[in-house]
mmCIF file of C-alpha atoms and ligand atoms in Angstrom:
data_model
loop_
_atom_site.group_PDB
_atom_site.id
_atom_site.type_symbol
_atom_site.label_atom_id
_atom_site.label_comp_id
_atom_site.label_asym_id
_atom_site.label_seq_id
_atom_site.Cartn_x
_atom_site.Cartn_y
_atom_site.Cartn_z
ATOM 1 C CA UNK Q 274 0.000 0.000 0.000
ATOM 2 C CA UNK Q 275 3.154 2.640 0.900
ATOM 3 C CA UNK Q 276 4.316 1.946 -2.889
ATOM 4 C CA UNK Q 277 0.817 3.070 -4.390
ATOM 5 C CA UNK Q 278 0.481 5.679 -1.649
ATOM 6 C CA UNK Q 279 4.125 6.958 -2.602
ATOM 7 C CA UNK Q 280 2.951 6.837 -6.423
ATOM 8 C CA UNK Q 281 -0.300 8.473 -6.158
ATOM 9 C CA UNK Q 282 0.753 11.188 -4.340
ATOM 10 C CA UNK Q 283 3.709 12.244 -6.870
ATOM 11 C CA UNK Q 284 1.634 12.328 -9.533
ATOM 12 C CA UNK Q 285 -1.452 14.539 -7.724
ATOM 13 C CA UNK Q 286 0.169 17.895 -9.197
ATOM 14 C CA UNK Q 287 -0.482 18.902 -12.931
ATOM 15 C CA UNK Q 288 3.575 19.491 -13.523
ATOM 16 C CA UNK Q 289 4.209 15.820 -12.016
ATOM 17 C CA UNK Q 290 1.675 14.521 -13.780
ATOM 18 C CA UNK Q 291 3.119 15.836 -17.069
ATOM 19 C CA UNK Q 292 6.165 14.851 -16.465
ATOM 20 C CA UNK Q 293 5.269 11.137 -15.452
ATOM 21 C CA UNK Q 294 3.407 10.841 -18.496
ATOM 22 C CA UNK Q 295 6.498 12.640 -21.130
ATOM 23 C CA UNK Q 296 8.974 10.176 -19.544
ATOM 24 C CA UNK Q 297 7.041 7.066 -20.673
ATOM 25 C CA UNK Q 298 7.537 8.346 -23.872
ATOM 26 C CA UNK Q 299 11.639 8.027 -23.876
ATOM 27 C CA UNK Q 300 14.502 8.890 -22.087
ATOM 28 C CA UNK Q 301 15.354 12.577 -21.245
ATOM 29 C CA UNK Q 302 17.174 15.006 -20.303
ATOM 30 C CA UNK Q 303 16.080 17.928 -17.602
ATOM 31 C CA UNK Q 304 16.850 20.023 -20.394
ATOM 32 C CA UNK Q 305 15.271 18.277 -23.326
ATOM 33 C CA UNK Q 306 12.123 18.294 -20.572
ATOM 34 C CA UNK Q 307 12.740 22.361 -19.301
ATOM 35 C CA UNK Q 308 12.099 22.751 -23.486
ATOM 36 C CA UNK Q 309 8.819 21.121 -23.304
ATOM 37 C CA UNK Q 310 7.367 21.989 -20.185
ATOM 38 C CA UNK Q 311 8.870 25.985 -20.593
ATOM 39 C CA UNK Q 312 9.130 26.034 -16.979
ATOM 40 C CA UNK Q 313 12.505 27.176 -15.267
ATOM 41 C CA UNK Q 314 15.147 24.366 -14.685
ATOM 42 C CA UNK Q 315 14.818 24.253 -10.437
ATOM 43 C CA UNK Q 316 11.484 23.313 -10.244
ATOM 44 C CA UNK Q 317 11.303 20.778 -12.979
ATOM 45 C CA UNK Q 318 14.599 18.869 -11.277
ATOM 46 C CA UNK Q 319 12.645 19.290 -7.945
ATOM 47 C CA UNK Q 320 9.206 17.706 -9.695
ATOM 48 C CA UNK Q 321 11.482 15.001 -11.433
ATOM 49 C CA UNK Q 322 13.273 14.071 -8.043
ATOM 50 C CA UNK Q 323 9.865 13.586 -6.129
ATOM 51 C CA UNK Q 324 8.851 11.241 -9.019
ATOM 52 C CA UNK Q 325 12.182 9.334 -9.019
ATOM 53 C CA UNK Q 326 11.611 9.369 -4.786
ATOM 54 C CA UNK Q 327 8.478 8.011 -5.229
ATOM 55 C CA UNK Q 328 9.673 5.049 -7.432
ATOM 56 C CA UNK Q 329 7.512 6.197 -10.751
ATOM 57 C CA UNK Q 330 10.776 7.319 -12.268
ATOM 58 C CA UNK Q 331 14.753 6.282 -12.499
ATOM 59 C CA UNK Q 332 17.357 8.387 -13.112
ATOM 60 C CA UNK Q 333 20.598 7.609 -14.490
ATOM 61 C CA UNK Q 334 23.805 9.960 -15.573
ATOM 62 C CA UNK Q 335 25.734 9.236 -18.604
ATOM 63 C CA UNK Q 336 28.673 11.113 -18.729
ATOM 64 C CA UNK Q 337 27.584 14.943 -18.471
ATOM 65 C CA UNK Q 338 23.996 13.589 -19.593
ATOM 66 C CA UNK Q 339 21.476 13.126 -16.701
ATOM 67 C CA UNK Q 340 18.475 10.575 -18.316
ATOM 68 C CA UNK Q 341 15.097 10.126 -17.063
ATOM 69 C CA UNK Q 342 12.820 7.285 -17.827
ATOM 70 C CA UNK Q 343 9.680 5.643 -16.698
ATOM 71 C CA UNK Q 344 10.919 3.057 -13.910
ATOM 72 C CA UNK Q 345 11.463 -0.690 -15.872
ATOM 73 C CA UNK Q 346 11.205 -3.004 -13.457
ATOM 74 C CA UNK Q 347 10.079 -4.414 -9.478
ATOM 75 C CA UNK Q 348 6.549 -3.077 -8.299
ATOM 76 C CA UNK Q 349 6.661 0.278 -9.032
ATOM 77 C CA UNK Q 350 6.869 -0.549 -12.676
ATOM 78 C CA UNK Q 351 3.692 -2.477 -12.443
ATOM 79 C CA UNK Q 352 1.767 0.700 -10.740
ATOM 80 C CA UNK Q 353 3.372 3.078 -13.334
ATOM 81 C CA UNK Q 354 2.018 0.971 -16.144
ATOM 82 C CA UNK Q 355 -1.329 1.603 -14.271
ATOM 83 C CA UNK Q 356 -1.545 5.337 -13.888
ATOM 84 C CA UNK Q 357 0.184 5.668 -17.629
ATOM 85 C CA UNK Q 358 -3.584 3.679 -18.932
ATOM 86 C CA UNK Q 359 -5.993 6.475 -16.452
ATOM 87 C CA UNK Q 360 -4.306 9.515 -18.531
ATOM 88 C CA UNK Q 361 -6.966 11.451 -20.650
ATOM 89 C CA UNK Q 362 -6.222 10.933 -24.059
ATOM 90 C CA UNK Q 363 -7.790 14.247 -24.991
ATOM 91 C CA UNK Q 364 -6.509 16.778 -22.244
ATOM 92 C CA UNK Q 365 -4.904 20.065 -23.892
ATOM 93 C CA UNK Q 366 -2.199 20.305 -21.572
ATOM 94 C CA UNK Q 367 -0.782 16.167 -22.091
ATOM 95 C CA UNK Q 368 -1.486 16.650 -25.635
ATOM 96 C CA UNK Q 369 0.503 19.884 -26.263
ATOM 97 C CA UNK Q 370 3.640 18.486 -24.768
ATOM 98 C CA UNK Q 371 3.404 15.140 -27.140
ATOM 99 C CA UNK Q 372 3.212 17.722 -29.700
ATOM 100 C CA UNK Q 373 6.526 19.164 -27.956
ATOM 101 C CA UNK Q 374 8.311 15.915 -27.326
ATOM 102 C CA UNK Q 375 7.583 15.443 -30.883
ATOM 103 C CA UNK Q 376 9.681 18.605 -32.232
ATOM 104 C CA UNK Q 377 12.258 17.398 -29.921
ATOM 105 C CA UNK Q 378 12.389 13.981 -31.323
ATOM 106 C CA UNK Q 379 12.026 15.491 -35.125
ATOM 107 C CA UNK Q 380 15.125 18.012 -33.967
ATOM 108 C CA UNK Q 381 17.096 15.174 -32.792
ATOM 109 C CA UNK Q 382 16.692 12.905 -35.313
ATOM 110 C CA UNK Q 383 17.325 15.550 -38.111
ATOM 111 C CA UNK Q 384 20.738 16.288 -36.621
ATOM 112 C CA UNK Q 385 21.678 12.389 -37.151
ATOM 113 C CA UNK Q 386 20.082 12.384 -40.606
ATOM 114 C CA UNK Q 387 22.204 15.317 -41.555
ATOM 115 C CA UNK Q 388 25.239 12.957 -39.992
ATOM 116 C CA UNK Q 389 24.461 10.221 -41.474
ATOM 117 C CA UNK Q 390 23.584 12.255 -44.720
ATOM 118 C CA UNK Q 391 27.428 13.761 -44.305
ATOM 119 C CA UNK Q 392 29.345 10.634 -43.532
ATOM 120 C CA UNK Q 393 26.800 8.119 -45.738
ATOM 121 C CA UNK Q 394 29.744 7.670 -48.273
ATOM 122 C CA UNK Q 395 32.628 6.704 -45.623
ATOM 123 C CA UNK Q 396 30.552 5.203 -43.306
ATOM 124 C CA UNK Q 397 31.996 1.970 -43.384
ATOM 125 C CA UNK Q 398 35.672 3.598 -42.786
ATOM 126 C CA UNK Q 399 34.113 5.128 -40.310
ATOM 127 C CA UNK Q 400 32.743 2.175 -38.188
ATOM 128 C CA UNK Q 401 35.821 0.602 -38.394
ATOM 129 C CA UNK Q 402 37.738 3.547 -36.351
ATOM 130 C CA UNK Q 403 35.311 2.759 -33.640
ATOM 131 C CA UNK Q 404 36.090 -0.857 -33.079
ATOM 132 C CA UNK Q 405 38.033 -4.026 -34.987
ATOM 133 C CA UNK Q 406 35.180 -4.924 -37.697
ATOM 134 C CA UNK Q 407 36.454 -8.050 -38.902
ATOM 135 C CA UNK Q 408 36.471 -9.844 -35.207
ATOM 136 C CA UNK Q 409 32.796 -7.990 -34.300
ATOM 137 C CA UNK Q 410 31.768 -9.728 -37.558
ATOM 138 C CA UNK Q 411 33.414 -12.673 -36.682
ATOM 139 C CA UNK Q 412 31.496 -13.062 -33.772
ATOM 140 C CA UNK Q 413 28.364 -12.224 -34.876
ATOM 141 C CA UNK Q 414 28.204 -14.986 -37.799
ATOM 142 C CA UNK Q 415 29.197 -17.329 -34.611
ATOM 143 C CA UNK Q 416 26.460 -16.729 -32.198
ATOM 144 C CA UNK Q 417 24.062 -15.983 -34.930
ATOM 145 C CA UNK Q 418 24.231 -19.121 -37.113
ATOM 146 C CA UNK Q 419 21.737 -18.628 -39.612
ATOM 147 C CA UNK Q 420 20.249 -21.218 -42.241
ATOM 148 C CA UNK Q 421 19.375 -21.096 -45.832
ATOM 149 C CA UNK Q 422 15.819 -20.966 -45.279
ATOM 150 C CA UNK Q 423 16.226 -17.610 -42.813
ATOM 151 C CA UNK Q 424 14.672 -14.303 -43.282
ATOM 152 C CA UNK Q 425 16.461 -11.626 -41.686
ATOM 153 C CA UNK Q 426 15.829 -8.072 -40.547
ATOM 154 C CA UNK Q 427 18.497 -5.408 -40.226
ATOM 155 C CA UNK Q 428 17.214 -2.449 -38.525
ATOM 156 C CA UNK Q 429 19.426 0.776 -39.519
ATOM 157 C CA UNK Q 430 20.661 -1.444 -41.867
ATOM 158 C CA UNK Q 431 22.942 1.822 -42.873
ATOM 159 C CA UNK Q 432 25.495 0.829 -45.825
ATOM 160 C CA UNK Q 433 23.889 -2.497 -45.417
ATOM 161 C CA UNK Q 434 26.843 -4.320 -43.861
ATOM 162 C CA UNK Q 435 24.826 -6.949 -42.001
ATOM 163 C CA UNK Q 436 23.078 -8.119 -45.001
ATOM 164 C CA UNK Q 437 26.143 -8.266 -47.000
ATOM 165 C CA UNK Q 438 27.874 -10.508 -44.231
ATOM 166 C CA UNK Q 439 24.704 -12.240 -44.283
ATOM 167 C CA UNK Q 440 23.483 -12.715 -47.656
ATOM 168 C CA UNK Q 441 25.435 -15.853 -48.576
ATOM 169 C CA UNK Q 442 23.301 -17.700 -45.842
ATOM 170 C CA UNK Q 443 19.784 -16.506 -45.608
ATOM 171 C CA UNK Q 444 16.769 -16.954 -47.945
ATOM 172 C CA UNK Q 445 15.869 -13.603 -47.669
ATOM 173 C CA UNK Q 446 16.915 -10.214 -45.851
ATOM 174 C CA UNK Q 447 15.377 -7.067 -45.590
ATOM 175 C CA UNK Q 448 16.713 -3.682 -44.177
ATOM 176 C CA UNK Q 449 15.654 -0.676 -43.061
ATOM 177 C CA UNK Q 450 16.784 2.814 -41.928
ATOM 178 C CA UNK Q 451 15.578 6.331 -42.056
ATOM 179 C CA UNK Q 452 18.562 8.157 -43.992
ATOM 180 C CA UNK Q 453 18.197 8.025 -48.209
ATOM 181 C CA UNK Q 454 21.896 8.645 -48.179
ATOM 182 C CA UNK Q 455 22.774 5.794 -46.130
ATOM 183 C CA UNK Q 456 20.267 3.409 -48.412
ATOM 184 C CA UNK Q 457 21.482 4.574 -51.428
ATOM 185 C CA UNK Q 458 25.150 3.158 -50.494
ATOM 186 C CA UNK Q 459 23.562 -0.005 -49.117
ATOM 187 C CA UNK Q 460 21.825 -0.187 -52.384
ATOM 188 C CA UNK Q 461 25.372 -0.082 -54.105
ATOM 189 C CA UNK Q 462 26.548 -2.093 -51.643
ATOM 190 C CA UNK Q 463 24.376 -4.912 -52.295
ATOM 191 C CA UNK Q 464 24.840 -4.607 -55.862
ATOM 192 C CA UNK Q 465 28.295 -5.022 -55.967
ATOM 193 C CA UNK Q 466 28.310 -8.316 -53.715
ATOM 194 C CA UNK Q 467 25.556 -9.782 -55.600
ATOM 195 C CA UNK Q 468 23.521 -9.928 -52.294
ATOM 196 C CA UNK Q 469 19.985 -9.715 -54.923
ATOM 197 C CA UNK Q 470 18.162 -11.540 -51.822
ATOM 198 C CA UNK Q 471 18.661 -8.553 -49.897
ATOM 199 C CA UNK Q 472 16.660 -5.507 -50.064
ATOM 200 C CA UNK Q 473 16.697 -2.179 -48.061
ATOM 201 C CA UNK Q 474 13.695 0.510 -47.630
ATOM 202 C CA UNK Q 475 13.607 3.517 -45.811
ATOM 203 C CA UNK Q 476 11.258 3.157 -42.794
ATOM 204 C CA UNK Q 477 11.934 4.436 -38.751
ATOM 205 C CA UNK Q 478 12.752 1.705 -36.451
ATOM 206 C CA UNK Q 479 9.760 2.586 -34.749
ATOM 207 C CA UNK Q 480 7.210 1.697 -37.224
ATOM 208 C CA UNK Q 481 8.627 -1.288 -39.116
ATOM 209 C CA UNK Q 482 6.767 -1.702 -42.181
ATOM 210 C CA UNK Q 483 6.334 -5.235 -41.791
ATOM 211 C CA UNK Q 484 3.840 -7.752 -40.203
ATOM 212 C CA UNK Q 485 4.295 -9.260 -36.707
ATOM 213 C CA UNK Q 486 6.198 -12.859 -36.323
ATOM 214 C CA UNK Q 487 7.601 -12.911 -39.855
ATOM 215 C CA UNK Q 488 11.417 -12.934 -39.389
ATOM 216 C CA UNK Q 489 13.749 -15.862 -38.276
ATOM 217 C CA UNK Q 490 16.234 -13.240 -36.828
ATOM 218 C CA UNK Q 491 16.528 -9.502 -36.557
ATOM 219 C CA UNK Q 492 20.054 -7.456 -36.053
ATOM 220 C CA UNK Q 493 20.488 -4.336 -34.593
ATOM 221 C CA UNK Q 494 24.231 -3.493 -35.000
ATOM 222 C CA UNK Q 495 25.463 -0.153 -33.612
ATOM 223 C CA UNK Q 496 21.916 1.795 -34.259
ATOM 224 C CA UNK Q 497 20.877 1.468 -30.418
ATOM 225 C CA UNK Q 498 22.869 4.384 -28.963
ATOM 226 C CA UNK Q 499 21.195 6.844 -31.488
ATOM 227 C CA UNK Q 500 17.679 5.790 -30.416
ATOM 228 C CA UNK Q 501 15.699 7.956 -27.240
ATOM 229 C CA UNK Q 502 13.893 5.133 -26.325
ATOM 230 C CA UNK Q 503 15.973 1.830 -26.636
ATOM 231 C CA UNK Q 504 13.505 -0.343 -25.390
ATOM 232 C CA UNK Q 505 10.696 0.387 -27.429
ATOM 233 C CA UNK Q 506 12.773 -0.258 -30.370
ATOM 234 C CA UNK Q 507 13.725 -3.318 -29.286
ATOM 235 C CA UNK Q 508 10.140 -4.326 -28.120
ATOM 236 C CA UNK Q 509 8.618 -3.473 -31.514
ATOM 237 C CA UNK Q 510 11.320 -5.585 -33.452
ATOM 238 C CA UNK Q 511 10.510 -8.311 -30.940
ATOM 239 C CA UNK Q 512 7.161 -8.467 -32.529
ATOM 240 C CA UNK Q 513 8.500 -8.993 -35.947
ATOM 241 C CA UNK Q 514 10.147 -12.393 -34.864
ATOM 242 C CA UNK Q 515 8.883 -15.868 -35.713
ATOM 243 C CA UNK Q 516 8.318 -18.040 -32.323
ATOM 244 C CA UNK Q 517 11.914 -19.221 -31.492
ATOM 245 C CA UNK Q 518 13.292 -16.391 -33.792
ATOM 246 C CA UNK Q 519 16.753 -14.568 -32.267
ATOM 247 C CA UNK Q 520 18.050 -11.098 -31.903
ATOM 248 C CA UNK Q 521 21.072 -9.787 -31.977
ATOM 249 C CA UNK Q 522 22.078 -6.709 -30.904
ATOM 250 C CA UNK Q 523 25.792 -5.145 -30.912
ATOM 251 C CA UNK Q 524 26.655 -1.794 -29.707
ATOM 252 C CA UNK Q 525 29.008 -0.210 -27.287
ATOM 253 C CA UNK Q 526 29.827 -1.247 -23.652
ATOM 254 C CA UNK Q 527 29.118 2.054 -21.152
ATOM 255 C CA UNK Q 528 31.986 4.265 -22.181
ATOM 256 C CA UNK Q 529 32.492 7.930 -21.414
ATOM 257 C CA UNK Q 530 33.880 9.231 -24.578
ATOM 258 C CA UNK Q 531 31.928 12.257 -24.646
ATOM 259 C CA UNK Q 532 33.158 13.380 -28.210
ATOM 260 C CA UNK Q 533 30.934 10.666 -29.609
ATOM 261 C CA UNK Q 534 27.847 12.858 -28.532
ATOM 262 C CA UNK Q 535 29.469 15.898 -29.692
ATOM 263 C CA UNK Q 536 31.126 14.730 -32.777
ATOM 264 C CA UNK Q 537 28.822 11.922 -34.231
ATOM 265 C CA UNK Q 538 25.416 12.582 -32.783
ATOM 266 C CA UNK Q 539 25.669 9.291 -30.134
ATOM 267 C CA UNK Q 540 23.155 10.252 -27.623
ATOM 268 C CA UNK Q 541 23.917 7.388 -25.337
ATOM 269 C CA UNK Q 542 27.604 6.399 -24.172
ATOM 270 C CA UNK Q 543 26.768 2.475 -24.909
ATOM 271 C CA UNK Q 544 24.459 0.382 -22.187
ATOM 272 C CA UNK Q 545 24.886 -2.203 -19.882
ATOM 273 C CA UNK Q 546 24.377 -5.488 -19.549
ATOM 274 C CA UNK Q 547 21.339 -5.139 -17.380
ATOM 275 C CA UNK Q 548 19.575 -2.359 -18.873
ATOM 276 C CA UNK Q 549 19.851 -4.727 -22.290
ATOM 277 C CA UNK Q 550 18.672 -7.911 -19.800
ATOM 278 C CA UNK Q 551 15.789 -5.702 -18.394
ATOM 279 C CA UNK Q 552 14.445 -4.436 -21.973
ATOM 280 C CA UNK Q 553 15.001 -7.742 -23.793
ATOM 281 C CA UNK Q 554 12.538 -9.136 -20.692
ATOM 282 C CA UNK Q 555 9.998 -6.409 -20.978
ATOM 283 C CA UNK Q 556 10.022 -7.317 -24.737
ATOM 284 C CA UNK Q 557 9.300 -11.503 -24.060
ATOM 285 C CA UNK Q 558 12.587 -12.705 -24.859
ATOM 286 C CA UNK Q 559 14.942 -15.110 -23.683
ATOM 287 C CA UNK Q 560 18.272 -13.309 -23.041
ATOM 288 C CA UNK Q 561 20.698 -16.435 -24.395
ATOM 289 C CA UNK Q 562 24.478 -14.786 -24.624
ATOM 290 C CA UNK Q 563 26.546 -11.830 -23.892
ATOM 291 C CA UNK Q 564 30.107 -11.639 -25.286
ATOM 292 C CA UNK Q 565 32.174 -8.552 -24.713
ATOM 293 C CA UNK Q 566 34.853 -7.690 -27.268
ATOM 294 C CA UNK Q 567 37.183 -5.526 -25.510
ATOM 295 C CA UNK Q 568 39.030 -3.011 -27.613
ATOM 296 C CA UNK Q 569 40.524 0.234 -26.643
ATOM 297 C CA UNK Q 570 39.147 2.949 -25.860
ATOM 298 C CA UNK Q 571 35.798 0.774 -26.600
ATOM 299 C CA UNK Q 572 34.499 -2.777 -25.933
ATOM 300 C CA UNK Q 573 32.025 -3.894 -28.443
ATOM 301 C CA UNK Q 574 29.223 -5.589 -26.862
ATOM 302 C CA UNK Q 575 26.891 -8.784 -28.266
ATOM 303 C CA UNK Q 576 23.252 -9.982 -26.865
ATOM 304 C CA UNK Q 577 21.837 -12.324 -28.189
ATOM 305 C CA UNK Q 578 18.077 -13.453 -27.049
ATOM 306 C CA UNK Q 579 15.177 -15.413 -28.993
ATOM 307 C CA UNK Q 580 11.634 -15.182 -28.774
ATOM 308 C CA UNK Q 581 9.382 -17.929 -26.814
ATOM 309 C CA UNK Q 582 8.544 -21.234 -29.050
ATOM 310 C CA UNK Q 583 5.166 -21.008 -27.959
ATOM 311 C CA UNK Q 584 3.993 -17.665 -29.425
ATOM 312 C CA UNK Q 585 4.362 -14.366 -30.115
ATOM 313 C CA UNK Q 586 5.253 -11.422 -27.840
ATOM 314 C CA UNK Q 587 2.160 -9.666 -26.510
ATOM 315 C CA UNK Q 588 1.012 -6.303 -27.346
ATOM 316 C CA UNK Q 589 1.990 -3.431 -25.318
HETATM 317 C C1 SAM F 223 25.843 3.937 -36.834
HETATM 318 S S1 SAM F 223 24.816 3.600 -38.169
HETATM 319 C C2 SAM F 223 24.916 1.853 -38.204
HETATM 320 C C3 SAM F 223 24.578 1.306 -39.537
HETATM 321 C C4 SAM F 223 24.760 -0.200 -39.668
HETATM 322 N N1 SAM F 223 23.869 -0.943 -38.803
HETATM 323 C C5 SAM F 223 26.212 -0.525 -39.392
HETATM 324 O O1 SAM F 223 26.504 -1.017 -38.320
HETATM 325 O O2 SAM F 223 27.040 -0.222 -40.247
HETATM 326 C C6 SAM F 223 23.230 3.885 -37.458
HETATM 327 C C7 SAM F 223 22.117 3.863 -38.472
HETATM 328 O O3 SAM F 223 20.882 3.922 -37.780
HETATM 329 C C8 SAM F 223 19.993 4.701 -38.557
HETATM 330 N N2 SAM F 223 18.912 5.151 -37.684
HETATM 331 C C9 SAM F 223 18.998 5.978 -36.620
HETATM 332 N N3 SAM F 223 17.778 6.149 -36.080
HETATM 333 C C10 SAM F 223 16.916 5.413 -36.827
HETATM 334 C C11 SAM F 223 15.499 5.177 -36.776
HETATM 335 N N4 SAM F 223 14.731 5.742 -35.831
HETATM 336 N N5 SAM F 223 14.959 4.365 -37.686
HETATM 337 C C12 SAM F 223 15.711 3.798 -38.664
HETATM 338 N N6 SAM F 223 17.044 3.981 -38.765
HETATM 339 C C13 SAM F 223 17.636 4.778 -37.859
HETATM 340 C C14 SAM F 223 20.859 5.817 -39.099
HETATM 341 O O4 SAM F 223 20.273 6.444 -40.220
HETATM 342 C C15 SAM F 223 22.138 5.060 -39.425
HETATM 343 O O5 SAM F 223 22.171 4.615 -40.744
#
């Protein structure tokens, strides 16, 4: 009863309330959230902190980036899920700061397009400054061992590297990501290895253009730490596997190499183990392997989970 007691009264105050509800749209900044609620910096870190007190929210720092989410897991998460499903779809005030949070994701996600849009051409130099491609992919074709009767899904498929490396084995593999530029080198890409079983469209991560349990495996290779809400994105792709289908998802280890925020729009300085455990649970799957490729100054992370025999991931 002190947990729904705590919960109920953090969110009895209009500012709280609009917080509670922004935050279980994404991860945020106080400043990112100052822009949407226009109210002064003090008393939207004092609203935030009762909400984290209270167990509705957690709150994690990144480097010089302070995140705020909707809390993921234990009780709490259960009775945050509740309130989220008694907020009026049609008040002015919740709906004006969607429209807000929506400019802030469009503002983001235009400054990586314009990255990606500048660095589509030497993109794959590029990824290999980061970390030692040939072991990463290496690794990947080991704990993802996929047959010739496979469909695949590469989400931010960018030049398209995962279906090249791929192509040879699957039936079919289809890739998406939201920058042109980027396709149109995949495109060429694909040409030139003679992957034709591969194809690549432009869609947004977070409304695959596909129907629900009709891939054998999905990849998500280095896209994560781009994304404002992580877990979504994985929880929607969950939904596109087959019953016993895999994902695999590389990206960094938690590093605090600022200058990839500055310099090549990263908005999160990689992710733990956990935090990958917890989402991969929220989305119904089985969290199978973790192998860590240390490099210097960054260790390439692998997870690798699959989706229930029985059935599909439920909705929500
Ligand atoms: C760092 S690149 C990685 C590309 C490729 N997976 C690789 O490892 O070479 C990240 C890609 O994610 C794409 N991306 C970022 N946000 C996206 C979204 N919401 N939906 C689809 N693609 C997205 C970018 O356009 C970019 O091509």
């Amino acid at each position: 009863m002190n947990a729904l007691l705590a919960a109920l009264r953090a969110v009895a105050e209009p500012t709280r309330l609009r917080l509670f509800a922004l935050c279980a749209g994404g991860e945020w900044t106080v400043s990112e959230l100052v822009g949407i609620l226009r109210q002064s910096q003090p008393r939207v870190s004092r609203h935030l902190k009762l909400l984290t007190d209270a167990g509705l929210l957690e709150r994690f720092g990144e480097g010089s980036w302070v995140f705020h989410r909707l809390i993921q897991e234990g009780a709490a998460a259960g009775i945050a899920r509740r309130l989220l499903t008694l907020l009026p779809e049609d008040d002015r005030a919740l709906a004006l700061d969607r429209e807000r949070l929506a400019e802030v994701k469009w503002q983001r996600s235009q400054a990586a397009a314009t990255y990606f849009a500048r660095n589509a051409e030497s993109w794959d130099r590029l990824r290999s400054l980061h970390a030692d491609d040939a072991k990463v992919e290496r690794t990947i074709k080991k704990l993802l061992p996929l047959r010739q009767t496979d469909e695949l899904l590469d989400l931010g498929t960018g030049t398209g590297r995962m279906l090249e490396i791929f192509a040879p084995d699957i039936h079919r593999g289809r890739g998406v990501d939201l920058s042109c530029e980027m396709l149109a080198v995949a495109r060429a890409n694909l040409e030139r290895t003679g992957a034709a079983n591969c194809t690549v469209r432009q869609a947004d991560i977070y409304q695959p253009p596909f129907r629900e349990n009709c891939f054998d495996a999905v990849t998500i290779h280095q896209v994560l730490h781009f994304l404002d809400d992580p877990g979504r994105a994985i929880a929607l792709a969950a939904r596109m596997l087959r019953p016993g289908g895999r994902m695999l998802i590389v990206d960094f280890a938690p590093h605090d190499i600022e200058e990839l925020r500055l310099e090549h729009e990263h908005r999160r300085l990689g992710f733990g183990d956990k935090e990958v455990a917890a989402w991969f649970a929220a989305a119904h799957l089985k969290h199978q392997r973790t192998v860590h490729l240390p490099g210097d100054p960054l260790t390439v992370s692998l997870w690798l989970a699959s989706a229930k025999a029985a059935g599909k991931a439920p909705k929500g």
